[in-house]
Short mmCIF file of C-alpha atoms and ligand atoms in Angstrom, two decimals:
data_model
loop_
_atom_site.label_atom_id
_atom_site.label_comp_id
_atom_site.label_asym_id
_atom_site.label_seq_id
_atom_site.Cartn_x
_atom_site.Cartn_y
_atom_site.Cartn_z
CA MET T 541 37.17 -67.02 21.11
CA THR T 542 35.23 -64.61 23.36
CA ALA T 543 37.05 -61.88 25.27
CA LEU T 544 36.45 -63.78 28.53
CA ALA T 545 37.78 -67.03 27.06
CA ALA T 546 40.82 -65.19 25.64
CA SER T 547 41.45 -63.64 29.02
CA LYS T 548 41.26 -67.03 30.76
CA GLU T 549 43.54 -68.57 28.14
CA LYS T 550 46.09 -65.79 28.69
CA ALA T 551 45.93 -66.35 32.44
CA ARG T 552 46.48 -70.10 31.96
CA THR T 553 49.51 -69.46 29.71
CA ALA T 554 50.98 -67.00 32.20
CA ALA T 555 50.50 -69.47 35.04
CA THR T 556 52.36 -72.22 33.19
CA GLU T 557 55.26 -69.79 32.64
CA GLY T 558 55.31 -68.93 36.35
CA LEU T 559 53.85 -65.50 35.71
CA ILE T 560 51.00 -63.75 37.48
CA GLU T 561 48.14 -62.14 35.58
CA VAL T 562 47.28 -58.74 37.01
CA ARG T 563 45.16 -55.72 36.16
CA LEU T 564 46.38 -52.15 36.31
CA ALA T 565 44.16 -50.81 39.08
CA SER T 566 45.39 -47.24 39.39
CA ILE T 567 47.85 -44.73 38.01
CA SER T 568 48.83 -41.70 40.05
CA TYR T 569 51.32 -38.85 39.85
CA LEU T 570 54.49 -39.35 41.88
CA ALA T 571 56.88 -36.68 40.51
CA ASP T 572 57.67 -34.98 37.25
CA GLN T 573 57.51 -37.64 34.52
CA VAL T 574 57.10 -40.35 37.18
CA THR T 575 53.90 -42.31 37.75
CA LEU T 576 52.96 -44.79 40.42
CA LEU T 577 51.22 -47.88 39.06
CA GLU T 578 49.23 -50.31 41.19
CA PHE T 579 48.55 -53.84 39.97
CA GLN T 580 45.95 -56.18 41.46
CA PRO T 581 45.65 -59.92 40.78
CA LEU T 582 42.86 -61.27 38.59
CA ASP T 583 40.12 -63.40 40.06
CA GLY T 584 41.18 -62.80 43.65
CA GLN T 585 44.42 -64.80 43.32
CA CYS T 586 46.92 -64.43 46.14
CA LEU T 587 50.05 -62.44 45.41
CA PRO T 588 53.43 -63.69 46.71
CA ASP T 589 54.85 -61.72 49.62
CA TYR T 590 58.10 -59.74 49.34
CA ALA T 591 60.44 -57.68 51.51
CA SER T 592 61.58 -54.16 50.71
CA GLY T 593 64.25 -53.89 48.01
CA ALA T 594 62.47 -56.43 45.79
CA HIS T 595 61.69 -55.92 42.13
CA LEU T 596 59.49 -57.64 39.56
CA ASP T 597 59.38 -58.10 35.81
CA LEU T 598 56.63 -56.38 33.89
CA HIS T 599 55.75 -58.21 30.68
CA LEU T 600 54.41 -55.45 28.46
CA PRO T 601 51.86 -55.96 25.69
CA ASN T 602 54.47 -54.75 23.17
CA GLY T 603 56.58 -57.84 23.93
CA MET T 604 59.13 -56.05 26.11
CA THR T 605 60.04 -57.17 29.64
CA ARG T 606 61.22 -54.55 32.10
CA GLN T 607 62.25 -54.67 35.77
CA TYR T 608 60.83 -52.26 38.35
CA SER T 609 61.33 -52.02 42.10
CA LEU T 610 58.38 -52.39 44.44
CA ALA T 611 57.77 -48.94 45.87
CA THR T 612 55.63 -49.77 48.89
CA PRO T 613 55.64 -52.60 51.45
CA PHE T 614 53.50 -55.63 50.64
CA SER T 615 49.84 -54.90 51.36
CA GLY T 616 48.61 -58.38 50.52
CA GLU T 617 46.36 -57.00 47.80
CA SER T 618 48.50 -55.28 45.19
CA TYR T 619 51.97 -54.45 43.88
CA VAL T 620 52.99 -50.80 43.42
CA ILE T 621 55.85 -49.64 41.20
CA GLY T 622 57.14 -46.23 40.12
CA VAL T 623 58.05 -45.66 36.47
CA LYS T 624 59.95 -42.64 35.18
CA ARG T 625 59.59 -41.71 31.54
CA ASP T 626 63.14 -42.11 30.28
CA PRO T 627 64.03 -39.82 27.37
CA ALA T 628 66.55 -42.47 26.28
CA SER T 629 63.91 -45.20 26.67
CA ARG T 630 64.39 -48.33 24.62
CA GLY T 631 60.60 -48.58 24.57
CA GLY T 632 59.68 -49.71 28.08
CA SER T 633 58.95 -46.57 30.06
CA THR T 634 57.62 -44.70 27.01
CA PHE T 635 55.17 -47.51 26.30
CA ILE T 636 54.02 -47.56 29.92
CA HIS T 637 53.44 -43.80 30.01
CA ASP T 638 51.83 -43.54 26.59
CA HIS T 639 49.79 -46.73 26.33
CA LEU T 640 49.07 -48.43 29.65
CA ARG T 641 45.71 -47.45 31.09
CA VAL T 642 43.71 -48.42 34.18
CA GLY T 643 41.97 -51.72 33.50
CA HIS T 644 44.68 -53.11 31.22
CA GLN T 645 45.67 -56.68 31.95
CA LEU T 646 49.27 -57.90 31.80
CA SER T 647 51.67 -60.46 33.20
CA ILE T 648 54.25 -59.95 35.90
CA SER T 649 56.82 -62.17 37.59
CA SER T 650 56.92 -62.95 41.27
CA PRO T 651 59.09 -60.43 43.14
CA ARG T 652 62.83 -61.15 43.41
CA ASN T 653 65.12 -59.50 45.93
CA HIS T 654 68.85 -58.86 45.52
CA PHE T 655 68.73 -55.68 47.61
CA PRO T 656 67.29 -56.63 51.00
CA LEU T 657 67.55 -54.69 54.24
CA HIS T 658 69.90 -56.09 56.87
CA SER T 659 68.01 -57.79 59.65
CA GLY T 660 69.75 -56.21 62.66
CA ARG T 661 68.91 -53.00 64.54
CA GLU T 662 71.89 -51.03 63.26
CA HIS T 663 71.28 -47.57 61.82
CA ALA T 664 70.52 -47.46 58.07
CA VAL T 665 71.98 -44.70 55.88
CA LEU T 666 70.08 -44.63 52.58
CA PHE T 667 71.17 -42.85 49.39
CA ALA T 668 68.80 -42.44 46.46
CA GLY T 669 69.18 -40.76 43.10
CA GLY T 670 66.17 -39.93 40.93
CA ILE T 671 63.83 -42.87 40.41
CA GLY T 672 66.17 -44.91 42.63
CA ILE T 673 63.99 -43.63 45.45
CA THR T 674 61.40 -46.37 44.84
CA PRO T 675 63.13 -49.33 46.55
CA ILE T 676 64.60 -46.93 49.11
CA TRP T 677 61.15 -45.59 49.99
CA CYS T 678 59.94 -49.16 50.46
CA MET T 679 62.87 -49.74 52.83
CA ILE T 680 62.10 -46.57 54.78
CA SER T 681 58.50 -47.70 55.22
CA GLU T 682 59.68 -51.06 56.53
CA LEU T 683 62.23 -49.44 58.86
CA GLU T 684 59.59 -47.06 60.20
CA THR T 685 57.15 -49.90 60.88
CA ALA T 686 59.87 -51.80 62.74
CA GLY T 687 60.88 -48.71 64.74
CA ARG T 688 64.43 -48.86 63.38
CA SER T 689 66.61 -45.79 62.85
CA TRP T 690 67.39 -44.44 59.38
CA GLU T 691 68.41 -41.36 57.44
CA LEU T 692 67.90 -40.60 53.76
CA HIS T 693 70.07 -38.58 51.37
CA TYR T 694 68.10 -38.09 48.16
CA ALA T 695 69.62 -36.43 45.08
CA VAL T 696 67.45 -35.03 42.30
CA ARG T 697 67.83 -32.35 39.67
CA GLU T 698 64.85 -30.12 40.51
CA ARG T 699 62.28 -29.79 43.28
CA ARG T 700 59.60 -31.15 40.94
CA ASP T 701 61.58 -34.41 40.64
CA VAL T 702 61.13 -35.22 44.34
CA ALA T 703 58.91 -38.29 44.84
CA PHE T 704 56.98 -38.90 48.09
CA ALA T 705 57.61 -35.21 48.84
CA ARG T 706 54.96 -34.71 51.56
CA LYS T 707 55.88 -37.91 53.38
CA LEU T 708 59.57 -37.05 53.26
CA ALA T 709 58.87 -33.56 54.60
CA ALA T 710 57.13 -35.20 57.56
CA ALA T 711 60.34 -37.10 58.33
CA GLY T 712 62.13 -33.84 59.12
CA LEU T 713 65.92 -33.88 59.22
CA ARG T 714 66.05 -37.62 58.68
CA ALA T 715 65.28 -37.03 54.99
CA ARG T 716 67.64 -34.63 53.21
CA ILE T 717 67.11 -33.61 49.62
CA TYR T 718 69.93 -32.38 47.40
CA LEU T 719 69.01 -30.36 44.30
CA SER T 720 71.75 -30.24 41.68
CA GLY T 721 69.99 -28.33 38.88
CA ASP T 722 72.12 -28.71 35.76
CA GLY T 723 75.34 -28.60 37.79
CA PRO T 724 77.49 -31.34 39.28
CA PRO T 725 76.21 -33.48 42.19
CA VAL T 726 75.93 -31.59 45.49
CA LEU T 727 75.61 -34.70 47.66
CA ASP T 728 78.97 -35.56 49.23
CA MET T 729 78.49 -39.20 50.25
CA SER T 730 81.90 -39.50 51.90
CA SER T 731 81.15 -36.79 54.43
CA VAL T 732 77.81 -38.47 55.27
CA ILE T 733 79.43 -41.88 55.66
CA ASP T 734 82.27 -40.49 57.79
CA VAL T 735 79.90 -39.29 60.52
CA ALA T 736 77.48 -42.26 60.49
CA PRO T 737 77.08 -44.18 63.77
CA PRO T 738 79.43 -47.18 64.15
CA GLY T 739 78.02 -50.35 62.62
CA SER T 740 75.70 -48.48 60.24
CA HIS T 741 74.55 -50.19 57.06
CA PHE T 742 74.70 -48.16 53.83
CA TYR T 743 72.32 -48.48 50.89
CA CYS T 744 72.28 -46.85 47.46
CA CYS T 745 70.05 -46.99 44.42
CA GLY T 746 70.53 -44.47 41.66
CA PRO T 747 72.17 -43.83 38.30
CA GLU T 748 75.52 -45.39 37.51
CA PRO T 749 77.74 -42.37 38.39
CA MET T 750 76.11 -42.25 41.80
CA LEU T 751 76.77 -45.95 42.38
CA VAL T 752 80.40 -45.51 41.36
CA ALA T 753 80.75 -42.63 43.84
CA PHE T 754 78.95 -44.67 46.52
CA LYS T 755 81.22 -47.68 46.13
CA SER T 756 84.26 -45.42 46.27
CA ALA T 757 82.97 -43.64 49.39
CA CYS T 758 82.31 -47.03 51.05
CA SER T 759 85.74 -48.47 50.25
CA GLY T 760 86.69 -48.54 53.94
CA ILE T 761 83.39 -50.10 55.11
CA PRO T 762 83.00 -53.88 55.59
CA VAL T 763 81.30 -55.28 52.47
CA ALA T 764 78.55 -56.83 54.60
CA ASN T 765 77.42 -53.30 55.51
CA VAL T 766 77.33 -51.97 51.93
CA HIS T 767 74.27 -52.58 49.75
CA PHE T 768 73.42 -51.22 46.32
CA GLU T 769 71.30 -51.92 43.27
CA HIS T 770 72.01 -51.15 39.64
CA PHE T 771 69.41 -49.74 37.23
CA SER T 772 71.12 -51.21 34.20
CA ALA T 773 74.22 -53.10 33.30
CA THR T 774 77.56 -51.46 32.77
CA VAL T 775 79.24 -54.77 32.17
CA VAL T 776 80.28 -56.14 28.83
CA ALA T 777 79.01 -59.66 28.21
CA SER T 778 81.68 -62.28 28.00
CA GLN T 779 83.11 -62.46 24.50
CA ASP T 780 84.68 -65.87 25.06
CA THR T 781 83.00 -68.49 22.92
CA GLY T 782 83.61 -71.98 21.73
CA PHE T 783 83.32 -73.49 25.20
CA LYS T 784 81.00 -76.36 25.98
CA ILE T 785 77.94 -76.25 28.24
CA ILE T 786 76.80 -79.51 29.75
CA ALA T 787 73.23 -79.20 31.03
CA LYS T 788 73.29 -81.92 33.66
CA ARG T 789 69.56 -82.36 34.34
CA THR T 790 68.38 -82.23 30.75
CA GLY T 791 71.37 -84.18 29.47
CA LYS T 792 72.11 -81.76 26.64
CA GLU T 793 75.49 -80.45 25.52
CA VAL T 794 75.85 -77.24 23.51
CA ILE T 795 78.73 -75.15 22.23
CA VAL T 796 78.36 -71.39 22.77
CA PRO T 797 78.90 -69.90 19.29
CA PRO T 798 80.75 -66.64 18.52
CA GLY T 799 78.64 -63.62 19.49
CA GLY T 800 76.25 -65.77 21.52
CA THR T 801 75.53 -66.30 25.18
CA ILE T 802 75.04 -69.44 27.25
CA LEU T 803 71.38 -68.54 27.62
CA GLU T 804 70.87 -68.22 23.87
CA ALA T 805 72.77 -71.43 23.14
CA LEU T 806 70.70 -73.38 25.65
CA ASN T 807 67.40 -71.93 24.42
CA ALA T 808 68.36 -72.70 20.82
CA ALA T 809 68.93 -76.31 21.87
CA GLY T 810 65.46 -76.44 23.38
CA VAL T 811 66.57 -76.14 27.02
CA GLU T 812 64.06 -73.98 28.89
CA THR T 813 65.69 -71.45 31.22
CA ALA T 814 64.40 -68.51 33.22
CA SER T 815 65.57 -65.07 32.14
CA SER T 816 64.41 -61.48 32.11
CA CYS T 817 66.77 -58.50 31.73
CA LYS T 818 69.48 -60.37 29.77
CA GLN T 819 71.88 -57.71 31.05
CA GLY T 820 73.15 -59.28 34.26
CA VAL T 821 71.13 -57.01 36.54
CA CYS T 822 67.97 -58.88 37.57
CA GLY T 823 69.12 -62.32 38.75
CA ALA T 824 66.38 -64.25 36.91
CA CYS T 825 68.85 -66.49 35.07
CA GLU T 826 70.99 -67.41 38.10
CA THR T 827 72.12 -71.00 37.60
CA VAL T 828 73.98 -73.45 39.82
CA VAL T 829 77.47 -74.32 38.55
CA ILE T 830 78.37 -77.97 39.13
CA ASP T 831 81.79 -77.92 37.52
CA GLY T 832 84.05 -75.51 35.62
CA THR T 833 85.04 -71.88 36.11
CA PRO T 834 82.63 -69.13 35.03
CA ASP T 835 83.73 -65.75 33.69
CA HIS T 836 81.34 -63.64 35.81
CA ARG T 837 80.07 -60.46 34.15
CA ASP T 838 76.91 -59.65 36.11
CA VAL T 839 76.36 -56.91 38.70
CA ILE T 840 74.24 -59.08 41.03
CA LEU T 841 76.69 -61.45 42.69
CA SER T 842 79.10 -60.08 45.28
CA ASP T 843 82.83 -60.53 44.81
CA ALA T 844 82.76 -63.35 47.38
CA GLU T 845 79.88 -65.07 45.57
CA LYS T 846 81.70 -64.75 42.26
CA ALA T 847 84.87 -66.18 43.78
CA SER T 848 82.93 -69.18 45.11
CA ASN T 849 81.70 -70.04 41.57
CA LYS T 850 78.63 -71.71 43.04
CA THR T 851 76.20 -69.92 40.72
CA MET T 852 76.38 -67.71 37.65
CA MET T 853 74.18 -65.49 35.46
CA ILE T 854 74.04 -67.27 32.15
CA CYS T 855 72.68 -64.29 30.17
CA CYS T 856 75.99 -62.44 30.20
CA SER T 857 78.71 -64.53 31.85
CA GLY T 858 81.00 -66.94 30.05
CA ALA T 859 83.61 -69.53 30.92
CA LYS T 860 87.27 -69.47 31.82
CA SER T 861 87.42 -73.26 31.52
CA PRO T 862 86.87 -75.28 28.32
CA SER T 863 83.48 -76.43 29.63
CA LEU T 864 80.90 -75.72 32.30
CA VAL T 865 78.56 -78.24 33.88
CA LEU T 866 75.34 -76.50 34.92
CA ASP T 867 72.41 -77.66 37.02
CA ILE T 868 69.84 -77.26 34.26
S1 FES F 1184 68.36 -62.42 32.78
FE1 FES F 1184 68.66 -60.86 34.28
S2 FES F 1184 70.58 -61.40 35.18
FE2 FES F 1184 70.35 -62.78 33.52
#
């Protein structure tokens, strides 16, 4: 098979899996150990639109799939993500930094969004930690374009870790940067939240300790005004097994074996399901629950959504009832 034929075959396969074939068009420096990657579609295909806060799956040539937030508003022509080389990388960010080069072709998913901006005109208070600035920067760009008010509180270790530094400097006092060095966090979220204008919406994307502090600081704020996104799961997948899954549309019934997940049990039975992170953080495997009570373990659904039991993430959640009927 020629290189062109192989490339077309790969594009056809990606299309049947709902993926988009793209080419890495540019790599640029964003901050220390952080690069900005721009992907353009092959053959002039149209890219799906997205709103700020969205992320996509990158299907890497080494077989790994990783989720990254879109860092800039949709231009119509490309997707831009920021990737930080993670010293504790399980292979994703290290591969990207060491092996991906301009011109490489790979598959991505359509953008998904579990971290959207509120639609009203209320003031937005944005908190970012480290590489968590990428979806937050996208939000700031959208807020600016719409003429809406915002303020940013951005925590990093060193000055060299600051992404979008020149643009943030141009924002003046609306963008505050907190340098912690090797010491404890210097950003006091409670004091920021306490003086925010009434009705403000609060957003946070950063490492887990920051999200824990954010949720604690927002404990007195209506949940509809509090928005956050996790980098990775802190949840433990359901250990309950032995329950039955009835896949209504495909007509299959499977038992989830010890140590397994609903997703794995369904895939082993030949039931095709969407999935990506398999950690309960991306939302790709969200499935409608027709009957039964899920044991929710993801970090995507809100408490109210979990209580409604209308959908569940089948990569990590289990069952509190002897069986679950799913719309699969
Ligand atoms: S695959 Fe990402 S939440 Fe289930």
